Amino acid sequence: MSELDTALRRGPKKVLDLAGLQDLFSVLSARGHQLAGPTVREGAIVYDRLASVQDLPVGWSDEQDGGTYRLRRRDDDALFGFAVGPHSWKKFLLPPVTTLWRAERSDNGFKVIDTSEKAAPYAFIGVRACELHAIAIQDRVFLNGSYTDTAYLRRREDVFIVAANCGQAGGTCFCASMGTGPRATSGFDLALTEVLAGERHYFLLEVGSERGAEVLAEVEHREATAEEEQEAESVVARTAAQMARTMDTIDIRDLLYRNREHHRWDDVAGRCLTCGNCTMVCPTCFCATVEDVTDLTGEKAQRVRKRDSCFTMDFSYIHGGSIRASPKSRYRQWMTHKLATWIDQFGTSGCVGCGRCITWCPVAIDITEEVHLIRASEGAAAATPGSADERGEEI
Ligand code: SF4
Ligand code: SF4
């Protein structure tokens, strides 16, 4: 953390009321940002363009479990009283289809049409701690490697992030055990904690960047009292304590490498539909395929990048066939990439514990359960007299 960041964080926390939050929306719009955030649509809380605070899911919450998602009404008017839904911020930063370039036939060949025009930068409203970690992972892949992805850069630069510390854990969340939440610790311009205490409804604000401080200076706010800071602390602590799922990440990379032939992969393959839902909802999955398309006249062509999934046969097609022909090999590839080979590639886990892949898996396959069972079987094997471990065999 830079000295500037430290100085900003040490400053007293601020408080906004509902009108102040709307003021923040107006200031961000006036500064040229397109506002995007959670809103209710077709029975789910999704991310879309926002015009005002009233577009947020006022008074809505969600119930989530393996393969289950439903909205339910809260008995208050909380704006952020829910967990993450099926969308993630990759909807904006890494859309399902991206045009990389266009070309038109010309008299002596073809000319490439410039598609690099930049839209107004987004202001993301209500980004959860796990999602900040997911964005940081995408940044590492697309911006901080040996190659900068210009399509991603155009969408990512100048994004203003208003984080929301979680006031309620979803049924499938496990960010606390991944060290990625429920409190936002970095990667935001402003972070809010929504507090509903009796008649009082306010947002405790933390400044995370110089730009955040500049924006906040334009918004009507006041300094927080010690009691308000304490109330906001207890909101986040309560959320962490609510989390029913955990993932034990100790030695997880080697655990999975040791268990490439574990019988559990056959069990999960018997249930997995290879639908790819888990990869579509995952905020860190970034695989794509590239297609060149022409119109019927042959006058215009374009290259598009489309989201892809390692659960399809085509994904690993190499001349003559797919190298991951079985569901077992595809699920094992996905989970082992997330939790093990990702660490070798990028230095972090590819999972931030958001729980989406559990909620949106139609057959409720649970990545935390799979890891737990593989780990438990090793423990049981080690504890059983005459086990492979005792016999000095590799397990
Ligand atoms: S693997 Fe599952 S829990 Fe982990 S980040 Fe992806 S969707 Fe979320
Ligand atoms: S694990 Fe679930 S969501 Fe993922 S491909 Fe298999 S059935 Fe679909």
Short mmCIF file of C-alpha atoms and ligand atoms in Angstrom, two decimals:
data_model
loop_
_atom_site.label_atom_id
_atom_site.label_comp_id
_atom_site.label_asym_id
_atom_site.label_seq_id
_atom_site.Cartn_x
_atom_site.Cartn_y
_atom_site.Cartn_z
CA MET A 1 0.00 0.00 0.00
CA SER A 2 1.47 3.40 -0.94
CA GLU A 3 1.95 6.22 1.57
CA LEU A 4 -0.94 8.05 -0.10
CA ASP A 5 -3.21 5.03 0.29
CA THR A 6 -2.23 4.67 3.93
CA ALA A 7 -2.91 8.35 4.62
CA LEU A 8 -6.32 8.16 2.95
CA ARG A 9 -7.29 5.03 4.85
CA ARG A 10 -6.25 6.47 8.21
CA GLY A 11 -8.55 9.44 7.82
CA PRO A 12 -11.86 9.38 9.69
CA LYS A 13 -14.60 7.40 7.97
CA LYS A 14 -17.45 9.36 6.40
CA VAL A 15 -21.19 8.89 6.44
CA LEU A 16 -23.70 9.30 3.63
CA ASP A 17 -27.44 9.08 3.97
CA LEU A 18 -29.74 7.97 1.15
CA ALA A 19 -29.80 11.44 -0.40
CA GLY A 20 -26.01 11.50 -0.20
CA LEU A 21 -25.79 8.20 -2.05
CA GLN A 22 -27.98 9.61 -4.82
CA ASP A 23 -25.71 12.65 -4.82
CA LEU A 24 -22.74 10.31 -5.32
CA PHE A 25 -24.53 8.79 -8.35
CA SER A 26 -25.09 12.29 -9.78
CA VAL A 27 -21.48 13.36 -9.22
CA LEU A 28 -20.15 10.23 -10.93
CA SER A 29 -22.54 10.76 -13.87
CA ALA A 30 -21.53 14.41 -14.13
CA ARG A 31 -17.90 13.32 -14.26
CA GLY A 32 -18.77 11.28 -17.35
CA HIS A 33 -19.13 7.77 -15.90
CA GLN A 34 -21.72 5.25 -17.00
CA LEU A 35 -23.18 3.83 -13.80
CA ALA A 36 -23.51 0.04 -13.59
CA GLY A 37 -24.58 -2.07 -10.65
CA PRO A 38 -27.07 -4.53 -9.19
CA THR A 39 -30.71 -4.41 -10.19
CA VAL A 40 -33.64 -6.84 -10.22
CA ARG A 41 -34.40 -8.42 -13.58
CA GLU A 42 -36.28 -11.60 -14.48
CA GLY A 43 -36.23 -13.07 -11.00
CA ALA A 44 -32.58 -12.42 -10.22
CA ILE A 45 -30.25 -9.64 -9.11
CA VAL A 46 -28.08 -8.90 -12.13
CA TYR A 47 -25.66 -6.15 -13.12
CA ASP A 48 -26.87 -3.53 -15.57
CA ARG A 49 -26.87 0.21 -16.21
CA LEU A 50 -28.21 2.29 -13.32
CA ALA A 51 -29.77 5.75 -13.44
CA SER A 52 -30.61 6.30 -9.77
CA VAL A 53 -30.50 4.71 -6.35
CA GLN A 54 -34.05 3.50 -6.95
CA ASP A 55 -32.73 1.14 -9.66
CA LEU A 56 -30.88 -0.83 -6.96
CA PRO A 57 -32.65 -3.92 -5.51
CA VAL A 58 -34.40 -1.91 -2.77
CA GLY A 59 -35.79 -4.29 -0.16
CA TRP A 60 -34.72 -7.47 -1.97
CA SER A 61 -32.57 -10.33 -0.82
CA ASP A 62 -31.76 -13.76 -2.21
CA GLU A 63 -31.69 -17.35 -1.01
CA GLN A 64 -28.94 -19.49 -2.44
CA ASP A 65 -27.79 -23.07 -2.10
CA GLY A 66 -26.37 -25.70 -4.42
CA GLY A 67 -28.38 -25.45 -7.66
CA THR A 68 -30.86 -23.04 -6.03
CA TYR A 69 -31.47 -19.30 -6.34
CA ARG A 70 -34.57 -17.31 -5.53
CA LEU A 71 -35.36 -13.74 -4.58
CA ARG A 72 -37.19 -12.93 -1.41
CA ARG A 73 -38.49 -9.70 0.06
CA ARG A 74 -36.68 -8.26 3.05
CA ASP A 75 -38.54 -6.58 5.87
CA ASP A 76 -36.47 -3.40 5.41
CA ASP A 77 -35.35 -1.14 2.55
CA ALA A 78 -31.74 -2.28 2.33
CA LEU A 79 -30.11 -1.46 -1.02
CA PHE A 80 -27.32 -4.03 -0.80
CA GLY A 81 -29.00 -6.73 1.30
CA PHE A 82 -28.17 -9.69 -0.93
CA ALA A 83 -25.19 -11.75 -2.07
CA VAL A 84 -23.73 -11.95 -5.56
CA GLY A 85 -26.01 -13.05 -8.43
CA PRO A 86 -25.35 -14.78 -11.76
CA HIS A 87 -23.56 -11.81 -13.33
CA SER A 88 -20.08 -10.63 -12.50
CA TRP A 89 -18.22 -7.51 -13.61
CA LYS A 90 -16.72 -9.46 -16.50
CA LYS A 91 -20.03 -8.68 -18.19
CA PHE A 92 -18.56 -5.18 -18.73
CA LEU A 93 -14.81 -5.78 -18.69
CA LEU A 94 -14.81 -9.00 -20.68
CA PRO A 95 -18.17 -9.15 -22.49
CA PRO A 96 -19.46 -12.40 -24.02
CA VAL A 97 -18.66 -11.10 -27.52
CA THR A 98 -15.97 -8.52 -28.35
CA THR A 99 -15.23 -7.25 -31.87
CA LEU A 100 -11.44 -7.16 -32.18
CA TRP A 101 -11.31 -5.61 -35.62
CA ARG A 102 -13.41 -4.98 -38.74
CA ALA A 103 -12.35 -4.76 -42.37
CA GLU A 104 -13.96 -3.70 -45.67
CA ARG A 105 -12.99 -4.61 -49.17
CA SER A 106 -11.29 -1.74 -51.02
CA ASP A 107 -10.19 -1.24 -54.64
CA ASN A 108 -6.79 -2.70 -54.06
CA GLY A 109 -7.35 -5.09 -51.16
CA PHE A 110 -9.06 -4.29 -47.85
CA LYS A 111 -8.94 -1.59 -45.25
CA VAL A 112 -9.14 -2.16 -41.51
CA ILE A 113 -11.81 -0.10 -39.70
CA ASP A 114 -10.76 1.41 -36.41
CA THR A 115 -12.86 -0.17 -33.63
CA SER A 116 -10.87 1.33 -30.78
CA GLU A 117 -13.28 4.16 -29.98
CA LYS A 118 -13.58 4.37 -26.23
CA ALA A 119 -16.95 4.48 -24.49
CA ALA A 120 -17.47 6.56 -21.32
CA PRO A 121 -15.74 4.81 -18.41
CA TYR A 122 -17.93 2.83 -16.06
CA ALA A 123 -18.54 3.51 -12.41
CA PHE A 124 -19.20 0.12 -10.83
CA ILE A 125 -21.56 0.43 -7.88
CA GLY A 126 -21.70 -2.21 -5.14
CA VAL A 127 -18.65 -4.33 -6.00
CA ARG A 128 -18.15 -7.03 -3.38
CA ALA A 129 -14.78 -7.90 -1.83
CA CYS A 130 -14.53 -11.25 -3.64
CA GLU A 131 -15.25 -9.45 -6.92
CA LEU A 132 -12.47 -6.93 -6.32
CA HIS A 133 -10.13 -9.90 -6.03
CA ALA A 134 -11.59 -11.35 -9.24
CA ILE A 135 -11.02 -8.06 -11.08
CA ALA A 136 -7.44 -7.99 -9.75
CA ILE A 137 -6.94 -11.49 -11.16
CA GLN A 138 -8.30 -10.44 -14.56
CA ASP A 139 -6.03 -7.36 -14.47
CA ARG A 140 -3.04 -9.60 -13.83
CA VAL A 141 -3.94 -11.81 -16.77
CA PHE A 142 -4.85 -9.10 -19.29
CA LEU A 143 -2.76 -6.12 -18.24
CA ASN A 144 0.18 -7.19 -16.14
CA GLY A 145 1.57 -10.13 -18.08
CA SER A 146 3.97 -10.02 -20.99
CA TYR A 147 1.13 -8.88 -23.29
CA THR A 148 -1.46 -6.14 -22.69
CA ASP A 149 -4.90 -6.94 -24.03
CA THR A 150 -5.99 -3.63 -25.56
CA ALA A 151 -9.70 -4.56 -25.74
CA TYR A 152 -9.69 -5.22 -21.98
CA LEU A 153 -7.56 -2.14 -21.26
CA ARG A 154 -10.00 0.14 -23.11
CA ARG A 155 -12.84 -1.04 -20.89
CA ARG A 156 -10.87 -1.25 -17.67
CA GLU A 157 -8.98 2.04 -17.54
CA ASP A 158 -10.66 4.89 -15.65
CA VAL A 159 -13.30 2.61 -14.14
CA PHE A 160 -14.40 4.07 -10.81
CA ILE A 161 -15.19 1.43 -8.20
CA VAL A 162 -17.62 1.87 -5.32
CA ALA A 163 -17.26 -1.31 -3.27
CA ALA A 164 -19.95 -2.59 -0.89
CA ASN A 165 -18.89 -4.59 2.15
CA CYS A 166 -21.24 -7.54 2.49
CA GLY A 167 -24.03 -7.23 5.04
CA GLN A 168 -25.25 -10.74 4.47
CA ALA A 169 -23.52 -13.94 3.36
CA GLY A 170 -25.11 -15.90 0.55
CA GLY A 171 -25.84 -19.58 1.08
CA THR A 172 -22.93 -20.63 -1.11
CA CYS A 173 -20.30 -17.98 -0.24
CA PHE A 174 -16.94 -19.04 1.20
CA CYS A 175 -14.82 -15.90 0.70
CA ALA A 176 -13.85 -15.73 4.39
CA SER A 177 -11.91 -18.99 4.09
CA MET A 178 -10.30 -17.83 0.83
CA GLY A 179 -9.09 -14.58 2.43
CA THR A 180 -11.01 -12.54 -0.16
CA GLY A 181 -13.90 -11.11 1.88
CA PRO A 182 -16.39 -10.14 3.12
CA ARG A 183 -14.57 -6.81 3.70
CA ALA A 184 -13.11 -4.89 0.78
CA THR A 185 -9.46 -4.16 1.53
CA SER A 186 -8.04 -2.85 -1.76
CA GLY A 187 -8.86 -2.17 -5.38
CA PHE A 188 -11.64 0.37 -4.82
CA ASP A 189 -12.03 4.14 -4.94
CA LEU A 190 -14.74 4.24 -2.29
CA ALA A 191 -16.08 1.42 -0.12
CA LEU A 192 -19.37 1.58 1.69
CA THR A 193 -20.93 -0.42 4.47
CA GLU A 194 -24.71 -0.21 4.61
CA VAL A 195 -26.07 0.05 8.15
CA LEU A 196 -29.71 -0.33 9.12
CA ALA A 197 -30.11 0.25 12.84
CA GLY A 198 -33.65 0.92 14.02
CA GLU A 199 -34.85 4.01 12.20
CA ARG A 200 -31.36 4.86 10.98
CA HIS A 201 -30.24 3.90 7.49
CA TYR A 202 -26.82 5.14 6.45
CA PHE A 203 -23.65 4.22 4.56
CA LEU A 204 -20.24 4.31 6.22
CA LEU A 205 -17.67 5.28 3.62
CA GLU A 206 -13.98 4.49 3.36
CA VAL A 207 -11.79 6.25 0.83
CA GLY A 208 -9.48 3.98 -1.17
CA SER A 209 -7.86 6.31 -3.68
CA GLU A 210 -7.10 9.95 -4.39
CA ARG A 211 -9.83 9.93 -7.03
CA GLY A 212 -12.25 8.56 -4.43
CA ALA A 213 -11.36 11.45 -2.11
CA GLU A 214 -11.93 13.96 -4.93
CA VAL A 215 -15.36 12.53 -5.73
CA LEU A 216 -16.36 12.36 -2.08
CA ALA A 217 -15.41 16.03 -1.66
CA GLU A 218 -18.20 16.86 -4.13
CA VAL A 219 -20.81 14.85 -2.22
CA GLU A 220 -22.66 15.99 0.88
CA HIS A 221 -21.35 13.89 3.77
CA ARG A 222 -20.28 14.09 7.41
CA GLU A 223 -17.70 12.42 9.62
CA ALA A 224 -18.68 9.14 11.24
CA THR A 225 -19.01 8.80 15.00
CA ALA A 226 -17.16 6.06 16.86
CA GLU A 227 -20.50 4.30 17.39
CA GLU A 228 -21.24 4.33 13.64
CA GLU A 229 -17.80 2.92 12.86
CA GLN A 230 -18.46 0.18 15.41
CA GLU A 231 -21.89 -0.59 13.93
CA ALA A 232 -20.37 -0.95 10.46
CA GLU A 233 -17.62 -3.21 11.84
CA SER A 234 -20.18 -5.52 13.37
CA VAL A 235 -22.10 -5.75 10.05
CA VAL A 236 -19.04 -7.23 8.33
CA ALA A 237 -18.12 -9.44 11.31
CA ARG A 238 -21.67 -10.84 11.38
CA THR A 239 -21.49 -11.60 7.66
CA ALA A 240 -18.20 -13.50 8.07
CA ALA A 241 -19.72 -15.53 10.90
CA GLN A 242 -22.79 -16.42 8.76
CA MET A 243 -20.74 -18.16 6.07
CA ALA A 244 -21.67 -21.83 6.12
CA ARG A 245 -19.16 -23.09 3.53
CA THR A 246 -15.39 -23.11 3.80
CA MET A 247 -12.49 -24.24 1.69
CA ASP A 248 -9.28 -25.45 3.29
CA THR A 249 -6.59 -24.10 0.96
CA ILE A 250 -3.54 -25.42 2.84
CA ASP A 251 -1.34 -27.30 0.38
CA ILE A 252 -4.26 -27.29 -2.07
CA ARG A 253 -2.12 -27.17 -5.21
CA ASP A 254 -0.15 -30.27 -4.25
CA LEU A 255 -3.27 -31.97 -2.90
CA LEU A 256 -4.83 -31.82 -6.35
CA TYR A 257 -1.63 -32.73 -8.16
CA ARG A 258 -1.30 -35.80 -5.92
CA ASN A 259 -4.87 -36.85 -6.68
CA ARG A 260 -5.10 -36.70 -10.45
CA GLU A 261 -6.51 -40.25 -10.49
CA HIS A 262 -8.78 -39.94 -7.44
CA HIS A 263 -12.06 -41.89 -7.68
CA ARG A 264 -13.92 -38.68 -6.81
CA TRP A 265 -13.40 -37.42 -10.38
CA ASP A 266 -15.49 -40.38 -11.60
CA ASP A 267 -18.21 -39.56 -9.08
CA VAL A 268 -18.43 -35.93 -10.15
CA ALA A 269 -18.35 -36.94 -13.82
CA GLY A 270 -21.43 -39.10 -13.21
CA ARG A 271 -23.34 -35.96 -12.24
CA CYS A 272 -21.75 -33.21 -14.34
CA LEU A 273 -23.80 -32.22 -17.39
CA THR A 274 -20.78 -30.40 -18.93
CA CYS A 275 -23.14 -27.45 -19.43
CA GLY A 276 -20.39 -24.90 -18.73
CA ASN A 277 -22.58 -22.81 -16.38
CA CYS A 278 -19.84 -22.79 -13.76
CA THR A 279 -17.39 -21.20 -16.19
CA MET A 280 -19.90 -18.61 -17.44
CA VAL A 281 -20.81 -17.37 -13.95
CA CYS A 282 -17.28 -17.54 -12.53
CA PRO A 283 -15.85 -14.01 -12.22
CA THR A 284 -12.31 -15.19 -12.96
CA CYS A 285 -12.87 -17.62 -15.88
CA PHE A 286 -11.66 -15.79 -18.97
CA CYS A 287 -11.26 -18.37 -21.73
CA ALA A 288 -12.36 -17.27 -25.18
CA THR A 289 -12.33 -18.41 -28.76
CA VAL A 290 -11.78 -16.24 -31.83
CA GLU A 291 -13.91 -16.33 -34.98
CA ASP A 292 -13.48 -14.56 -38.32
CA VAL A 293 -16.81 -13.77 -39.96
CA THR A 294 -17.71 -12.25 -43.34
CA ASP A 295 -21.03 -10.92 -44.56
CA LEU A 296 -22.82 -12.68 -47.45
CA THR A 297 -21.45 -10.29 -50.06
CA GLY A 298 -17.88 -10.80 -48.94
CA GLU A 299 -17.45 -7.03 -48.68
CA LYS A 300 -17.12 -6.85 -44.90
CA ALA A 301 -15.35 -9.03 -42.39
CA GLN A 302 -14.74 -8.96 -38.68
CA ARG A 303 -12.85 -10.85 -36.03
CA VAL A 304 -14.79 -11.49 -32.83
CA ARG A 305 -13.72 -12.90 -29.50
CA LYS A 306 -16.38 -15.02 -27.80
CA ARG A 307 -16.46 -16.46 -24.33
CA ASP A 308 -15.66 -20.14 -24.33
CA SER A 309 -15.74 -22.90 -21.75
CA CYS A 310 -13.34 -25.74 -20.99
CA PHE A 311 -16.44 -27.92 -20.60
CA THR A 312 -17.08 -28.04 -24.35
CA MET A 313 -15.53 -30.69 -26.59
CA ASP A 314 -14.39 -28.07 -29.08
CA PHE A 315 -12.39 -26.22 -26.46
CA SER A 316 -9.60 -28.80 -26.48
CA TYR A 317 -10.01 -29.87 -30.11
CA ILE A 318 -6.63 -30.42 -31.70
CA HIS A 319 -6.40 -31.88 -35.18
CA GLY A 320 -8.17 -35.25 -35.07
CA GLY A 321 -10.22 -34.81 -31.89
CA SER A 322 -10.67 -33.39 -28.42
CA ILE A 323 -7.94 -34.14 -25.93
CA ARG A 324 -10.48 -33.98 -23.08
CA ALA A 325 -13.16 -36.24 -24.43
CA SER A 326 -14.66 -37.32 -21.09
CA PRO A 327 -16.65 -35.23 -18.58
CA LYS A 328 -14.24 -36.49 -15.92
CA SER A 329 -11.24 -34.97 -17.68
CA ARG A 330 -13.07 -31.68 -18.27
CA TYR A 331 -14.27 -31.21 -14.69
CA ARG A 332 -10.83 -32.21 -13.37
CA GLN A 333 -9.21 -29.72 -15.75
CA TRP A 334 -11.51 -26.91 -14.61
CA MET A 335 -11.17 -27.49 -10.88
CA THR A 336 -7.44 -28.26 -10.99
CA HIS A 337 -6.83 -25.15 -13.07
CA LYS A 338 -8.81 -22.96 -10.66
CA LEU A 339 -7.15 -24.22 -7.52
CA ALA A 340 -3.72 -25.51 -8.55
CA THR A 341 -2.25 -24.74 -11.98
CA TRP A 342 -3.58 -21.15 -11.74
CA ILE A 343 -1.17 -20.70 -8.81
CA ASP A 344 1.72 -21.82 -11.05
CA GLN A 345 0.57 -19.52 -13.86
CA PHE A 346 -0.45 -16.37 -12.03
CA GLY A 347 0.75 -16.71 -8.44
CA THR A 348 -2.75 -16.78 -6.93
CA SER A 349 -5.72 -19.09 -6.68
CA GLY A 350 -8.21 -18.74 -9.54
CA CYS A 351 -11.07 -19.00 -7.06
CA VAL A 352 -12.24 -16.09 -4.92
CA GLY A 353 -14.96 -17.98 -3.04
CA CYS A 354 -17.98 -16.21 -4.52
CA GLY A 355 -20.02 -19.43 -4.64
CA ARG A 356 -21.60 -18.75 -8.04
CA CYS A 357 -20.47 -22.05 -9.56
CA ILE A 358 -22.28 -23.88 -6.71
CA THR A 359 -25.51 -21.88 -6.94
CA TRP A 360 -25.76 -22.00 -10.73
CA CYS A 361 -24.71 -25.62 -11.25
CA PRO A 362 -27.96 -27.34 -12.25
CA VAL A 363 -26.94 -30.49 -10.39
CA ALA A 364 -25.45 -28.68 -7.36
CA ILE A 365 -21.85 -29.80 -7.76
CA ASP A 366 -19.95 -28.01 -5.00
CA ILE A 367 -16.26 -27.15 -5.44
CA THR A 368 -15.80 -26.90 -1.64
CA GLU A 369 -17.27 -30.37 -1.16
CA GLU A 370 -15.07 -31.87 -3.87
CA VAL A 371 -11.91 -30.47 -2.27
CA HIS A 372 -13.07 -31.51 1.17
CA LEU A 373 -13.76 -35.11 0.14
CA ILE A 374 -10.46 -35.51 -1.69
CA ARG A 375 -8.62 -34.10 1.33
CA ALA A 376 -10.61 -36.24 3.78
CA SER A 377 -9.87 -39.41 1.82
CA GLU A 378 -6.14 -38.73 2.11
CA GLY A 379 -6.53 -38.23 5.86
CA ALA A 380 -8.52 -41.44 6.16
CA ALA A 381 -5.98 -43.37 4.08
CA ALA A 382 -3.15 -42.07 6.26
CA ALA A 383 -5.01 -43.07 9.44
CA THR A 384 -5.96 -46.59 8.30
CA PRO A 385 -3.48 -49.35 9.33
CA GLY A 386 -2.14 -51.04 6.27
CA SER A 387 -3.06 -48.05 4.14
CA ALA A 388 -1.18 -47.13 1.02
CA ASP A 389 0.51 -44.41 3.02
CA GLU A 390 1.79 -46.86 5.62
CA ARG A 391 2.99 -49.12 2.92
CA GLY A 392 5.04 -46.25 1.57
CA GLU A 393 2.98 -45.98 -1.61
CA GLU A 394 2.25 -42.70 -3.23
CA ILE A 395 -1.38 -41.67 -2.64
S1 SF4 B 1 -14.64 -21.25 -8.90
FE1 SF4 B 1 -16.76 -20.92 -8.19
S2 SF4 B 1 -16.57 -20.03 -6.13
FE2 SF4 B 1 -14.55 -19.86 -7.14
S3 SF4 B 1 -14.55 -17.80 -8.06
FE3 SF4 B 1 -15.29 -19.22 -9.66
S4 SF4 B 1 -17.54 -19.22 -9.44
FE4 SF4 B 1 -16.70 -18.28 -7.58
S1 SF4 B 2 -20.02 -28.64 -12.73
FE1 SF4 B 2 -22.22 -28.12 -12.89
S2 SF4 B 2 -22.27 -26.10 -13.88
FE2 SF4 B 2 -20.22 -26.95 -14.24
S3 SF4 B 2 -20.38 -28.00 -16.21
FE3 SF4 B 2 -20.81 -29.55 -14.64
S4 SF4 B 2 -23.06 -29.51 -14.41
FE4 SF4 B 2 -22.51 -27.63 -15.52
#
